Amino acid sequence: MCGIVGYVGSGAPGGRPQGVVMSGLARLEYRGYDSAGIAVVTEDTERVAMSKKAGKLVNLEKELAERPLAPGTAAIGHTRWATHGAPTDANAHPHLAAGGRIAIIHNGIIENFAALRAELLDEGVEFLSETDTEVAGHLLAREVDRGLSLADAMRAITRRLEGAFTLLAVDAREPRSVVGARRNSPLVIGLGEGENFLGSDVVAFIEHTRDALELHQDEVVEITPDGVTITDIRGLVVEREPYHVDWDASAAQKGGFATFMEKEIHDQPTAVADTLRGRIDEHGRLQLDGGMIHETILNSIDKIIVVACGTAAYAGLVGRYAIEHWCRIPVEVELAHEFRYRDPVVSVRTLVVAISQSGETMDTIMAVRHAQQQGAPVIAIVNSQGSTIAREADAVLYTRAGPEIAVASTKAFLAQITAVYLLGIYLAELRGNKFPDEIESLLDQLDAIPAKIQRVLDTSEPIRELARTMANERTVLFLGRHVGCPVALEGALKLKELAYIHAEGFAAGELKHGPIALVEEGQPVFIVLPSPRGRESLHSKVISNVQEVRARGARTFVIAEEGDKEAENYAEQVFYVPSAPVLMTPLLSVVPLQLFALELAAAKGYDVDQPRNLAKSVTVE
Ligand code: AGP
């Protein structure tokens, strides 16, 4: 997500604050962003110096070369991954308040910003941008105008904000202070000699100091040249032991993980939580991110077609089960590159849902255009703000997985499934298929998923150990049923992409219709076992599949729900995931398969972030 850097030093006003912040932003570029900005506290006590530009850091550097900022004592900088508001100069951070005396930068999503914005508008505040960040800035200014210090003002607004945020702010009248706050979004403190640093991760300041402090949930920090003060949001001082960062800069970019792939697999609880955050309002209505399809149109649709490729298509396959069950609307999932060549039956009553992490997959772009030529409304579920598919669709529901650097998609996949669930819940509420209490129950069940994903990650060593023993395997089969079938497809795709091993995923029920001929002595077969609480005893049918392949010599590895001990009678090894509503289980059962593919590829010495022959976005047909 966004990159954040803060600095304060003891020297006379000079260029170091700007230099430290700009080099920190450069180190954070890998995180992906679409605009950048900096604010410097100079000797002007009424206005901070500020510069910001849409696009890459080089645009800001050019701006600063043409219009340099005055020397300063403190500075904050930001690279923005847009969520609210397009990537423009106006929407770039920092945002100013109090007539330019205060500057603020923000990473995250302030869920109650609309109500707070209305409150400020009623007080006559004028806004220059569409962002939730500017709302926080004016709230801060209002507290400072009431006589509070910047740190007290930050504590006051932190008590009012809802959602996820890392905030940094400076005040022209407090030239030796930078104040920060965090909730559900990272902020770390770098400890220097006569100077101190803040960053969204240690990469921001690792070239200056490796001594750091973590800021915890709902804490506020004030850094000055001589010290760091951490408090809770009521102002109670918190003592915290520093730690020494022994990562190199490259590892720090990956959050201490060896690869972006592993970092992004571990980002999945946050990716799902962020995608859910603030999406359904108090009336049960889905908060789309851009455009709108009128409710009368959505009420009139009689079919949904999902168009996507690869992993994104498998997310659509998972979503199909949920939407058909909740909304009683037929859902087709079509590979985008096949869609328009089959002369599909599409009308104004067909809702087309385009799923794409990059938003630039040409096959999916062309499918969107074909659907719109047929008069169908198109909703895009994309991860990249302002991408082609997001721009051309009639409405957009962004996944908030943050930049996905590794070519093989993981956190975007879980975020896509989450977004499709949200769309299904919204349609079910809109069309009256579900009562408010049922909607609330589904949302509560979804809110519990991130912690369950974390539990899978925390207990992943057994499947990693298994992977390290299988580096010489030449083919692996993956079986699943119902929502487990797309999981099997995705598990096979990950193994193909990362370990270059032939892998095939298919519906477990299909086994006896041919694929069982593939099974021979020692053949590894992964089976995604449905929950024993599922419908029509699918569980016993898939247990039979395990027995069938086991009887023919296969090595059987089962992904099962915690407590489901029956599989242990038939499987070589069982990997457990927490229980969840049947339709939501793919968000958990795919994680062991991602880790299996990652670990096996790493054991083979392959570059898991940039697998051979693959591009992150396939921008040609
Ligand atoms: C997934 O691991 C692959 N990188 C690939 O299948 C990808 O999901 C597909 O190309 C679609 O990309 P998109 O989501 O950016 O449209």
Short mmCIF file of C-alpha atoms and ligand atoms in Angstrom, two decimals, residues 308-313 355-361 364 389 404 406-410 412 416 490 493-494 497 614-618, ligand 1:
data_model
loop_
_atom_site.label_atom_id
_atom_site.label_comp_id
_atom_site.label_asym_id
_atom_site.label_seq_id
_atom_site.Cartn_x
_atom_site.Cartn_y
_atom_site.Cartn_z
CA ALA A 308 -11.56 -13.39 -16.27
CA CYS A 309 -8.37 -15.37 -16.87
CA GLY A 310 -6.23 -17.72 -14.82
CA THR A 311 -6.42 -17.31 -11.07
CA ALA A 312 -8.97 -14.51 -11.44
CA ALA A 313 -11.25 -16.92 -13.28
CA ILE A 355 -12.26 -9.85 -12.46
CA SER A 356 -8.65 -8.78 -12.90
CA GLN A 357 -5.78 -8.01 -10.52
CA SER A 358 -3.93 -5.81 -13.00
CA GLY A 359 -6.97 -4.40 -14.76
CA GLU A 360 -4.85 -4.55 -17.91
CA THR A 361 -5.33 -8.16 -19.13
CA THR A 364 -10.47 -9.43 -20.24
CA ILE A 389 -10.76 -2.28 -16.99
CA GLU A 404 0.92 -7.58 -5.84
CA ALA A 406 5.02 -11.51 -7.37
CA VAL A 407 3.82 -12.72 -10.76
CA ALA A 408 1.87 -15.61 -9.28
CA SER A 409 -1.29 -14.23 -7.74
CA THR A 410 -2.09 -15.04 -4.12
CA ALA A 412 -5.27 -10.72 -4.95
CA GLN A 416 -11.13 -11.21 -5.46
CA GLU A 490 -5.77 -22.96 -8.31
CA LEU A 493 -1.93 -23.63 -11.34
CA LYS A 494 0.36 -22.45 -8.53
CA GLU A 497 3.60 -21.54 -12.38
CA LEU A 614 5.35 -15.47 -17.22
CA ALA A 615 4.37 -11.78 -17.04
CA LYS A 616 2.47 -10.17 -14.20
CA SER A 617 -0.04 -8.77 -16.64
CA VAL A 618 -0.78 -10.32 -20.02
C1 AGP B 1 -2.00 -16.16 -11.55
O1 AGP B 1 -1.04 -16.65 -10.61
C2 AGP B 1 -1.37 -15.82 -12.88
N1 AGP B 1 -0.35 -14.87 -12.71
C3 AGP B 1 -2.40 -15.51 -13.96
O2 AGP B 1 -3.23 -16.65 -14.10
C4 AGP B 1 -3.32 -14.29 -13.70
O3 AGP B 1 -4.20 -14.59 -12.66
C5 AGP B 1 -4.10 -14.02 -14.98
O4 AGP B 1 -3.17 -13.71 -16.00
C6 AGP B 1 -5.08 -12.85 -14.82
O5 AGP B 1 -4.38 -11.68 -14.53
P1 AGP B 1 -5.25 -10.42 -14.02
O6 AGP B 1 -5.89 -10.84 -12.74
O7 AGP B 1 -4.26 -9.31 -13.83
O8 AGP B 1 -6.26 -10.12 -15.07
#
